[in-house]
């Protein structure tokens, strides 16, 4: 079972990503996919230390903690230093995307994207061997 | 699912509509706030960024869901907004007009995406053109002076383009930079952070929030907040310190004469001594607190920086934006059918369902007992009766609960109206203030939706024809800014909405004269009209022509439609006016349309239902108290005379037989109007679900619909409001003819 975290403040975009990635045509070859949704950077920071994720997808333009800050946080954290990271943001935000990549994101997928493009990027990132989840992240209390 | 490029499945598409609708509504609200700020001469950059983010999200959404028209508009709009928020073009009323236009277009595009309206291709193209011209206005941005501050280059790497721009803009204005550092519990960070923001905001602008990556365990997180402010450190500390948060000033580099163009993201380079200092590296290592550094080492040894670190998370404060208005041009109705429900309402329903399940079990047991023959009948009946009452009680609660779920605050409709006020007052160069009270009054979601358009017409009218032009207001000594008050409140089973303006008012004599000229009433009829009836003339279809409206500088187009639409909702509109003082229109509406409590009556052997909400009382008809005054039958009830209507005659049953025995008078009241409806029998009260009459009978006024009575009979539901209007207001005979023809 692959666990994917989507950090995005638009509920429909999250629903869209979930629909695409949890659909059997994508999920089955991966041995099943579970998409976990975070609606802001803080949500993500709450979720990340508690669990293993095989892929993190994040938007950049979010209130409070922006996606770049989140990427930096993730790359500095104990658990997800090496978890594949996909940045989704609009095409016009080139500079933001570049900064995201510089901070350690692996792939930038401009919005809007088709289901096919999303599947492709995710498959590519999930295909990479995963090292960074020694699963020490369980056992935390809930807030 | 998800075959076919770019479309999600049906469920996701529903999400799309409700989210898009919410975003569009939010945009409208933000624009109004922006408008307000612009008028006051101080625009908070954050609001522009909010608008940008809304459009940005809309664009992403519409792209994903294949809404190309919307994506196209959003794309161009985003360009303009990006220029605005990055300070490359200035916000002015003209640009704001375009943005408002975009909001109304969004609403229409959404309807067309749903297949409910035409695709507004032409209007979109026009707007795109106009937006294109705005984008071209851009000037080069003055480049900032970030380098003079002791900021960690790492910090700059995580700023979005916008944040970077804001940082620059603030530095250019000579504001000081501060770091606010606080430890938050992850569980409560949202509210705690809101509190910090609320304290900080009056003093400047928050540029970004940075998790330091230190000091926190899995349950807490340390944030550094970068803020620009003109306040001194002392003032700022005092404001923010409260909850236990530390503040320190970001130091300026010593030799700061040179502030030359440097793009922020430029890689940190070691500047040579004489060149303009563009280095982002700390010049003085000891004073280089890294905004983003590792575990905060020693606090910066700056004399006037108190170490404000405290351990408590500040208490939550109100960070909520005030609800502000917004809306569209063609129709204000939203495409979203979604009702957002307070979870507590659903919880209550679940509790009731639980109770009902218990009653059901008890009934089942009782039934088993009944099957065995040893039960004493009386005991059995008692028990069954008890259960029945219990069941009824819970069922009633359940019904109320479900009704409650359908209830939404009227504010949903009011929000959109403020946008209309702005738009129309700009079109007419009149300054108008909209004052709203009672926005929290709840009413059925369906009614709220149907209400938007009539309210829009009324407000348009008030501005068009009520509020005087600026010079005129000055001349008569009124405040230059006109006021439209929108008041809502609950009154028994009804919701009352008032639209009141402080404009020129209407002259009853002029109204009557115009009505006679238009042939709406004869001069004889006109003499009989009460003042209320005179004002009500403006709702007559023949009356509201442009010519007359101009004659009177009176009421404009569309008021007859307002009355018709309100009547469809089971409501009435009243109007009162004082010359020179203003006009007040009052809408009275039932709270819900879904399930209604009715009084069943019999007329000519046929069952009819009268909504209880519009009934004041029912009495036995005392024929001796009936008199005929000027062709109208009037009943004297406790000294007050009440116009009555013999429904059997009205419906054409009259000649069938001459009834023996008592008849009854059902006294109906809607708004301020009362009338006695004479019926043959009172049958009893019942809760019914109204079914519409269907297309072919839709034009028959006086009936709200029909309902099944449970004994295979169908009853027509009387629309008391329409009946009263039809009977009491002269000059209209539509109803009688239609109703007669409809009966057999």
mmCIF file of N, CA and C in Angstrom, chain B residues 51-99:
data_model
loop_
_atom_site.group_PDB
_atom_site.id
_atom_site.type_symbol
_atom_site.label_atom_id
_atom_site.label_comp_id
_atom_site.label_asym_id
_atom_site.label_seq_id
_atom_site.Cartn_x
_atom_site.Cartn_y
_atom_site.Cartn_z
ATOM 1 N N UNK B 51 -7.389 38.162 -3.107
ATOM 2 C CA UNK B 51 -8.116 38.110 -4.370
ATOM 3 C C UNK B 51 -7.312 37.293 -5.382
ATOM 4 N N UNK B 52 -6.023 37.583 -5.419
ATOM 5 C CA UNK B 52 -5.161 36.846 -6.344
ATOM 6 C C UNK B 52 -5.255 35.345 -6.076
ATOM 7 N N UNK B 53 -5.145 34.993 -4.805
ATOM 8 C CA UNK B 53 -5.160 33.576 -4.464
ATOM 9 C C UNK B 53 -6.483 32.919 -4.829
ATOM 10 N N UNK B 54 -7.568 33.665 -4.648
ATOM 11 C CA UNK B 54 -8.879 33.137 -5.023
ATOM 12 C C UNK B 54 -8.922 32.820 -6.506
ATOM 13 N N UNK B 55 -8.495 33.772 -7.308
ATOM 14 C CA UNK B 55 -8.517 33.580 -8.754
ATOM 15 C C UNK B 55 -7.553 32.470 -9.161
ATOM 16 N N UNK B 56 -6.417 32.469 -8.512
ATOM 17 C CA UNK B 56 -5.407 31.457 -8.758
ATOM 18 C C UNK B 56 -5.995 30.058 -8.532
ATOM 19 N N UNK B 57 -6.674 29.898 -7.421
ATOM 20 C CA UNK B 57 -7.279 28.615 -7.124
ATOM 21 C C UNK B 57 -8.381 28.282 -8.135
ATOM 22 N N UNK B 58 -9.177 29.286 -8.475
ATOM 23 C CA UNK B 58 -10.234 29.075 -9.464
ATOM 24 C C UNK B 58 -9.646 28.597 -10.785
ATOM 25 N N UNK B 59 -8.538 29.193 -11.140
ATOM 26 C CA UNK B 59 -7.914 28.829 -12.405
ATOM 27 C C UNK B 59 -7.464 27.383 -12.363
ATOM 28 N N UNK B 60 -6.799 27.022 -11.270
ATOM 29 C CA UNK B 60 -6.359 25.642 -11.137
ATOM 30 C C UNK B 60 -7.537 24.691 -11.220
ATOM 31 N N UNK B 61 -8.584 25.027 -10.494
ATOM 32 C CA UNK B 61 -9.782 24.195 -10.466
ATOM 33 C C UNK B 61 -10.385 24.022 -11.840
ATOM 34 N N UNK B 62 -10.609 25.175 -12.508
ATOM 35 C CA UNK B 62 -11.319 25.106 -13.780
ATOM 36 C C UNK B 62 -10.479 24.349 -14.799
ATOM 37 N N UNK B 63 -9.160 24.471 -14.674
ATOM 38 C CA UNK B 63 -8.298 23.705 -15.566
ATOM 39 C C UNK B 63 -8.506 22.217 -15.340
ATOM 40 N N UNK B 64 -8.496 21.824 -14.074
ATOM 41 C CA UNK B 64 -8.631 20.405 -13.760
ATOM 42 C C UNK B 64 -9.962 19.850 -14.231
ATOM 43 N N UNK B 65 -10.995 20.670 -14.146
ATOM 44 C CA UNK B 65 -12.310 20.148 -14.457
ATOM 45 C C UNK B 65 -12.771 20.517 -15.859
ATOM 46 N N UNK B 66 -11.851 20.972 -16.662
ATOM 47 C CA UNK B 66 -12.169 21.188 -18.070
ATOM 48 C C UNK B 66 -13.127 22.343 -18.319
ATOM 49 N N UNK B 67 -13.236 23.257 -17.371
ATOM 50 C CA UNK B 67 -14.086 24.428 -17.587
ATOM 51 C C UNK B 67 -13.250 25.489 -18.287
ATOM 52 N N UNK B 68 -13.172 25.400 -19.599
ATOM 53 C CA UNK B 68 -12.181 26.184 -20.321
ATOM 54 C C UNK B 68 -12.464 27.679 -20.314
ATOM 55 N N UNK B 69 -13.740 28.049 -20.407
ATOM 56 C CA UNK B 69 -14.092 29.473 -20.426
ATOM 57 C C UNK B 69 -13.610 30.110 -19.127
ATOM 58 N N UNK B 70 -13.860 29.385 -18.063
ATOM 59 C CA UNK B 70 -13.500 29.888 -16.748
ATOM 60 C C UNK B 70 -11.983 29.933 -16.589
ATOM 61 N N UNK B 71 -11.336 28.918 -17.089
ATOM 62 C CA UNK B 71 -9.883 28.865 -16.991
ATOM 63 C C UNK B 71 -9.281 30.044 -17.748
ATOM 64 N N UNK B 72 -9.845 30.329 -18.928
ATOM 65 C CA UNK B 72 -9.329 31.414 -19.752
ATOM 66 C C UNK B 72 -9.441 32.755 -19.035
ATOM 67 N N UNK B 73 -10.624 32.991 -18.487
ATOM 68 C CA UNK B 73 -10.849 34.247 -17.776
ATOM 69 C C UNK B 73 -9.917 34.338 -16.563
ATOM 70 N N UNK B 74 -9.824 33.234 -15.843
ATOM 71 C CA UNK B 74 -8.995 33.244 -14.637
ATOM 72 C C UNK B 74 -7.542 33.514 -14.987
ATOM 73 N N UNK B 75 -7.132 32.956 -16.104
ATOM 74 C CA UNK B 75 -5.747 33.104 -16.506
ATOM 75 C C UNK B 75 -5.389 34.581 -16.677
ATOM 76 N N UNK B 76 -6.226 35.246 -17.451
ATOM 77 C CA UNK B 76 -5.969 36.656 -17.729
ATOM 78 C C UNK B 76 -6.100 37.504 -16.464
ATOM 79 N N UNK B 77 -7.110 37.143 -15.675
ATOM 80 C CA UNK B 77 -7.361 37.864 -14.438
ATOM 81 C C UNK B 77 -6.177 37.707 -13.489
ATOM 82 N N UNK B 78 -5.673 36.508 -13.467
ATOM 83 C CA UNK B 78 -4.541 36.218 -12.595
ATOM 84 C C UNK B 78 -3.344 37.085 -12.992
ATOM 85 N N UNK B 79 -3.158 37.234 -14.301
ATOM 86 C CA UNK B 79 -2.067 38.094 -14.769
ATOM 87 C C UNK B 79 -2.192 39.490 -14.186
ATOM 88 N N UNK B 80 -3.397 40.039 -14.332
ATOM 89 C CA UNK B 80 -3.616 41.402 -13.852
ATOM 90 C C UNK B 80 -3.412 41.474 -12.344
ATOM 91 N N UNK B 81 -3.986 40.496 -11.650
ATOM 92 C CA UNK B 81 -3.889 40.519 -10.188
ATOM 93 C C UNK B 81 -2.450 40.339 -9.727
ATOM 94 N N UNK B 82 -1.726 39.557 -10.467
ATOM 95 C CA UNK B 82 -0.334 39.346 -10.120
ATOM 96 C C UNK B 82 0.422 40.677 -10.226
ATOM 97 N N UNK B 83 0.150 41.387 -11.309
ATOM 98 C CA UNK B 83 0.773 42.704 -11.476
ATOM 99 C C UNK B 83 0.365 43.629 -10.337
ATOM 100 N N UNK B 84 -0.889 43.527 -9.966
ATOM 101 C CA UNK B 84 -1.388 44.390 -8.891
ATOM 102 C C UNK B 84 -0.694 44.084 -7.579
ATOM 103 N N UNK B 85 -0.635 42.788 -7.258
ATOM 104 C CA UNK B 85 -0.107 42.454 -5.937
ATOM 105 C C UNK B 85 1.399 42.632 -5.895
ATOM 106 N N UNK B 86 2.033 42.538 -7.055
ATOM 107 C CA UNK B 86 3.460 42.774 -7.085
ATOM 108 C C UNK B 86 3.769 44.257 -7.259
ATOM 109 N N UNK B 87 2.717 45.071 -7.242
ATOM 110 C CA UNK B 87 2.905 46.510 -7.256
ATOM 111 C C UNK B 87 3.308 47.070 -8.601
ATOM 112 N N UNK B 88 3.112 46.288 -9.654
ATOM 113 C CA UNK B 88 3.539 46.796 -10.967
ATOM 114 C C UNK B 88 2.476 47.681 -11.594
ATOM 115 N N UNK B 89 1.235 47.465 -11.214
ATOM 116 C CA UNK B 89 0.218 48.443 -11.605
ATOM 117 C C UNK B 89 -0.556 48.827 -10.351
ATOM 118 N N UNK B 90 -1.159 50.008 -10.424
ATOM 119 C CA UNK B 90 -1.853 50.499 -9.234
ATOM 120 C C UNK B 90 -3.309 50.083 -9.233
ATOM 121 N N UNK B 91 -3.822 49.892 -8.049
ATOM 122 C CA UNK B 91 -5.245 49.610 -7.920
ATOM 123 C C UNK B 91 -5.991 50.925 -8.013
ATOM 124 N N UNK B 92 -6.966 50.992 -8.897
ATOM 125 C CA UNK B 92 -7.844 52.156 -8.882
ATOM 126 C C UNK B 92 -9.267 51.670 -9.165
ATOM 127 N N UNK B 93 -10.182 52.615 -9.124
ATOM 128 C CA UNK B 93 -11.589 52.243 -9.259
ATOM 129 C C UNK B 93 -11.856 51.565 -10.605
ATOM 130 N N UNK B 94 -11.146 52.006 -11.645
ATOM 131 C CA UNK B 94 -11.347 51.417 -12.961
ATOM 132 C C UNK B 94 -10.988 49.944 -12.983
ATOM 133 N N UNK B 95 -9.838 49.626 -12.430
ATOM 134 C CA UNK B 95 -9.420 48.232 -12.373
ATOM 135 C C UNK B 95 -10.410 47.433 -11.533
ATOM 136 N N UNK B 96 -10.839 48.055 -10.461
ATOM 137 C CA UNK B 96 -11.769 47.386 -9.565
ATOM 138 C C UNK B 96 -13.077 47.076 -10.295
ATOM 139 N N UNK B 97 -13.517 48.001 -11.144
ATOM 140 C CA UNK B 97 -14.716 47.750 -11.938
ATOM 141 C C UNK B 97 -14.566 46.474 -12.742
ATOM 142 N N UNK B 98 -13.395 46.339 -13.365
ATOM 143 C CA UNK B 98 -13.159 45.143 -14.175
ATOM 144 C C UNK B 98 -13.225 43.891 -13.307
ATOM 145 N N UNK B 99 -12.644 43.994 -12.136
ATOM 146 C CA UNK B 99 -12.639 42.835 -11.255
ATOM 147 C C UNK B 99 -14.063 42.472 -10.832
#
